Short mmCIF file of C-alpha atoms in Angstrom, two decimals:
data_model
loop_
_atom_site.label_atom_id
_atom_site.label_comp_id
_atom_site.label_asym_id
_atom_site.label_seq_id
_atom_site.Cartn_x
_atom_site.Cartn_y
_atom_site.Cartn_z
CA MET A 1 120.69 105.50 89.73
CA PRO A 2 118.33 108.18 91.12
CA HIS A 3 114.72 107.21 91.59
CA ASN A 4 111.54 109.17 92.17
CA ALA A 5 109.99 108.96 95.63
CA LEU A 6 106.26 109.30 96.26
CA LEU A 7 105.24 109.59 99.91
CA VAL A 8 101.91 110.00 101.64
CA VAL A 9 101.42 111.39 105.13
CA ALA A 10 98.95 109.28 107.07
CA LYS A 11 97.72 108.67 110.59
CA GLN A 12 96.34 105.47 112.02
CA PRO A 13 92.58 106.01 112.35
CA ALA A 14 91.40 106.38 115.94
CA ALA A 15 87.90 107.16 117.18
CA GLY A 16 87.70 110.63 118.65
CA GLN A 17 91.04 111.66 117.09
CA THR A 18 90.40 111.27 113.37
CA LYS A 19 88.29 113.55 111.16
CA THR A 20 86.79 115.23 114.22
CA ARG A 21 85.45 118.11 112.11
CA LEU A 22 83.00 115.60 110.61
CA CYS A 23 81.53 114.98 114.08
CA PRO A 24 78.65 115.63 114.06
CA PRO A 25 76.94 114.41 111.93
CA LEU A 26 79.28 111.41 112.22
CA ASP A 27 80.33 109.82 115.50
CA GLY A 28 83.99 109.20 116.26
CA VAL A 29 84.02 105.54 115.28
CA THR A 30 82.35 106.23 111.94
CA ALA A 31 84.63 109.17 111.16
CA ALA A 32 87.69 106.98 111.80
CA ALA A 33 86.25 104.24 109.57
CA LEU A 34 85.61 106.78 106.81
CA TYR A 35 89.21 108.02 107.02
CA GLU A 36 90.43 104.44 106.62
CA CYS A 37 88.46 104.36 103.37
CA PHE A 38 90.16 107.60 102.33
CA LEU A 39 93.48 105.92 103.07
CA ARG A 40 92.69 102.85 100.98
CA ASP A 41 91.62 104.95 98.02
CA THR A 42 94.63 107.26 98.35
CA LEU A 43 96.97 104.27 98.28
CA ALA A 44 95.19 103.13 95.11
CA VAL A 45 95.90 106.55 93.58
CA MET A 46 99.59 106.13 94.42
CA ARG A 47 99.67 102.71 92.76
CA GLU A 48 98.47 104.32 89.53
CA VAL A 49 101.59 106.52 89.34
CA ALA A 50 104.27 104.69 87.37
CA GLY A 51 108.00 104.65 87.99
CA VAL A 52 108.05 105.73 91.64
CA GLN A 53 109.00 104.24 94.98
CA ARG A 54 105.96 104.45 97.25
CA THR A 55 106.24 105.11 100.97
CA ILE A 56 103.69 105.67 103.74
CA ALA A 57 104.91 108.23 106.27
CA PHE A 58 102.91 107.37 109.35
CA LEU A 59 101.83 108.52 112.77
CA PRO A 60 101.84 107.57 115.60
CA GLU A 61 105.22 105.90 116.08
CA ASP A 62 103.68 102.52 116.97
CA ALA A 63 101.44 102.35 113.87
CA ALA A 64 103.83 100.44 111.62
CA GLY A 65 101.95 97.16 112.06
CA TYR A 66 98.65 98.72 111.05
CA PHE A 67 100.11 100.21 107.88
CA ARG A 68 102.07 97.07 107.05
CA ASP A 69 98.79 95.15 107.04
CA LEU A 70 97.02 97.90 105.09
CA ALA A 71 99.63 98.18 102.33
CA PRO A 72 102.23 95.39 102.39
CA ASP A 73 103.48 96.54 98.97
CA MET A 74 104.67 99.93 100.25
CA ALA A 75 107.65 101.04 102.28
CA LEU A 76 107.05 102.61 105.69
CA THR A 77 108.69 105.42 107.57
CA ALA A 78 107.67 107.15 110.79
CA GLN A 79 107.12 110.89 110.63
CA ARG A 80 109.61 112.97 112.63
CA GLY A 81 109.16 116.52 113.80
CA ALA A 82 107.35 118.80 116.19
CA ASP A 83 104.86 120.12 113.63
CA LEU A 84 103.65 119.42 110.10
CA GLY A 85 106.15 121.70 108.40
CA GLU A 86 109.08 120.10 110.19
CA ARG A 87 107.76 116.62 109.44
CA LEU A 88 107.37 117.41 105.73
CA ALA A 89 110.85 118.92 105.59
CA ASN A 90 112.30 115.79 107.18
CA LEU A 91 110.41 113.43 104.87
CA LEU A 92 111.43 115.19 101.69
CA GLY A 93 114.98 115.81 102.87
CA ASP A 94 115.44 112.18 103.94
CA ALA A 95 114.09 110.85 100.63
CA LEU A 96 116.39 113.10 98.61
CA ALA A 97 119.37 112.25 100.83
CA ALA A 98 118.63 108.54 100.29
CA GLY A 99 119.09 108.93 96.54
CA ALA A 100 115.78 110.14 95.15
CA GLY A 101 116.15 112.51 92.24
CA GLN A 102 112.69 113.88 92.99
CA ALA A 103 110.54 113.56 96.10
CA VAL A 104 106.82 114.26 96.26
CA VAL A 105 104.65 114.04 99.37
CA MET A 106 100.85 114.04 99.22
CA ASP A 107 98.04 114.08 101.76
CA SER A 108 95.67 111.23 102.57
CA ASP A 109 92.54 113.41 102.70
CA SER A 110 91.95 113.67 98.94
CA PRO A 111 90.75 110.18 97.97
CA SER A 112 89.44 111.25 94.55
CA LEU A 113 92.62 113.04 93.48
CA PRO A 114 93.35 112.13 89.84
CA PRO A 115 96.56 110.07 89.58
CA ALA A 116 97.45 112.17 86.53
CA TYR A 117 97.91 115.18 88.80
CA VAL A 118 100.51 113.30 90.84
CA ALA A 119 102.28 112.21 87.67
CA GLN A 120 102.28 115.85 86.53
CA ALA A 121 104.20 116.76 89.70
CA PHE A 122 107.11 114.57 88.66
CA ALA A 123 106.91 115.86 85.09
CA ALA A 124 107.15 119.44 86.38
CA LEU A 125 110.25 118.54 88.37
CA ASP A 126 111.73 116.98 85.23
CA GLY A 127 111.61 120.49 83.79
CA PRO A 128 112.86 123.75 85.25
CA ALA A 129 110.70 123.75 88.39
CA ASP A 130 112.49 123.47 91.73
CA VAL A 131 109.21 123.19 93.64
CA VAL A 132 105.81 121.87 92.62
CA LEU A 133 102.63 122.51 94.59
CA GLY A 134 99.13 121.08 94.30
CA PRO A 135 96.90 123.86 95.68
CA CYS A 136 93.77 123.07 97.68
CA ASP A 137 90.57 125.07 97.58
CA ASP A 138 91.10 126.03 101.24
CA GLY A 139 94.44 127.74 100.60
CA GLY A 140 96.65 124.83 101.59
CA TYR A 141 98.15 122.19 99.35
CA TYR A 142 97.47 118.53 98.73
CA LEU A 143 100.98 117.87 97.41
CA ILE A 144 104.46 119.34 97.45
CA GLY A 145 107.46 118.11 95.51
CA LEU A 146 111.16 119.01 95.42
CA LYS A 147 114.34 117.91 93.71
CA GLN A 148 116.66 119.49 96.30
CA PRO A 149 116.04 119.83 100.06
CA GLN A 150 114.40 123.14 100.89
CA PRO A 151 113.84 123.02 104.67
CA ARG A 152 113.07 126.75 104.98
CA LEU A 153 110.20 126.41 102.52
CA LEU A 154 108.46 124.02 104.90
CA ARG A 155 109.66 125.02 108.35
CA GLU A 156 109.12 128.77 107.94
CA VAL A 157 105.60 128.69 106.46
CA PRO A 158 102.83 128.35 109.06
CA MET A 159 100.67 125.38 108.16
CA SER A 160 96.88 124.98 108.43
CA THR A 161 96.15 128.57 107.42
CA PRO A 162 94.21 129.89 104.39
CA THR A 163 97.44 131.34 102.97
CA VAL A 164 99.79 128.34 102.97
CA VAL A 165 100.19 128.22 99.18
CA LYS A 166 100.47 132.01 98.89
CA ASP A 167 103.07 132.15 101.67
CA THR A 168 105.00 129.22 100.18
CA LEU A 169 105.12 130.88 96.76
CA THR A 170 106.29 134.15 98.32
CA LEU A 171 109.10 132.46 100.22
CA ALA A 172 110.08 130.39 97.17
CA ALA A 173 110.44 133.58 95.16
CA GLU A 174 112.59 135.12 97.90
CA LEU A 175 114.80 132.01 97.80
CA GLY A 176 115.12 132.21 94.01
CA LEU A 177 113.25 128.95 93.45
CA ARG A 178 111.21 128.23 90.33
CA THR A 179 107.73 126.95 91.12
CA ALA A 180 105.07 125.04 89.22
CA LEU A 181 101.40 124.72 90.19
CA LEU A 182 99.24 121.66 89.56
CA PRO A 183 95.50 121.91 88.97
CA PRO A 184 93.64 122.72 92.20
CA TRP A 185 91.85 120.00 94.16
CA TYR A 186 90.41 119.67 97.64
CA ASP A 187 90.91 117.69 100.81
CA VAL A 188 88.02 116.41 102.87
CA ASP A 189 88.05 117.83 106.39
CA THR A 190 84.61 119.41 106.74
CA VAL A 191 81.00 118.38 106.19
CA ALA A 192 80.83 120.72 103.19
CA GLU A 193 83.88 119.07 101.62
CA LEU A 194 82.42 115.63 102.29
CA ALA A 195 79.24 116.73 100.50
CA GLN A 196 81.42 117.89 97.60
CA LEU A 197 83.01 114.44 97.45
CA GLN A 198 79.59 112.78 97.49
CA ARG A 199 78.44 114.91 94.55
CA GLU A 200 81.62 114.17 92.65
CA LEU A 201 81.33 110.42 93.12
CA LEU A 202 77.73 110.41 91.92
CA ALA A 203 79.00 111.56 88.53
CA ALA A 204 82.27 109.60 88.55
CA PRO A 205 82.95 106.14 87.09
CA PRO A 206 81.95 103.40 89.58
CA GLU A 207 85.53 102.16 89.91
CA GLN A 208 86.71 105.49 91.35
CA CYS A 209 87.19 105.58 95.13
CA PRO A 210 85.62 102.15 95.75
CA ALA A 211 86.26 102.04 99.51
CA THR A 212 84.95 105.55 100.13
CA ARG A 213 82.02 104.99 97.81
CA ARG A 214 80.92 101.88 99.73
CA MET A 215 81.20 103.70 103.05
CA LEU A 216 79.19 106.68 101.84
CA ALA A 217 76.48 104.33 100.58
CA GLN A 218 76.24 102.89 104.10
CA LEU A 219 75.94 106.41 105.50
CA ALA A 220 73.12 107.43 103.19
CA GLY A 221 70.58 109.41 105.19
CA ARG A 222 73.03 110.32 107.95
CA LEU A 223 74.78 113.12 106.10
#
């Protein structure tokens, strides 16, 4: 029987290689530790989405042990591909080929993302949508979901530009695909986005983003 697959793309934190756009004001070790908090809170978001098989798609290739310790309740798969678009195409295509009726992949840089938004992605794919996107404030997306492999939609759109969502929608229309958009959210790559997250958490319930919240409390005065 087909299942729904929920994947997250994640990298093992490493000082000097993780969240470098937060340095300064953070140093490399602290930025890597903060990203691990993002990871923990993102995995908690995934656990709030019912009726899905959860998988961490990781980098680098030798990071399986780290992620197995971090989330022993989730499946693991190594990312494959020369760039992000190719890796996303492979992840979604592999999940659908393995029997998923729907496959959704999300980022690990949006620790406060409402779980309801992720659930809405699967609901959209239950309807007429062939593609669902969660747009980010910076022009990219925090989530993409499919119910049939669409490798061109991922391989032919340049990633990490301010027009990723726009370009994806344009190509989807050319391919005759029906698209659905989730509410916009943001990922945390820059100091300004980190400040946005801090402001959000000040007004949020204390149980939201517990790992990130604790880390930010320790960094008070440094940001």
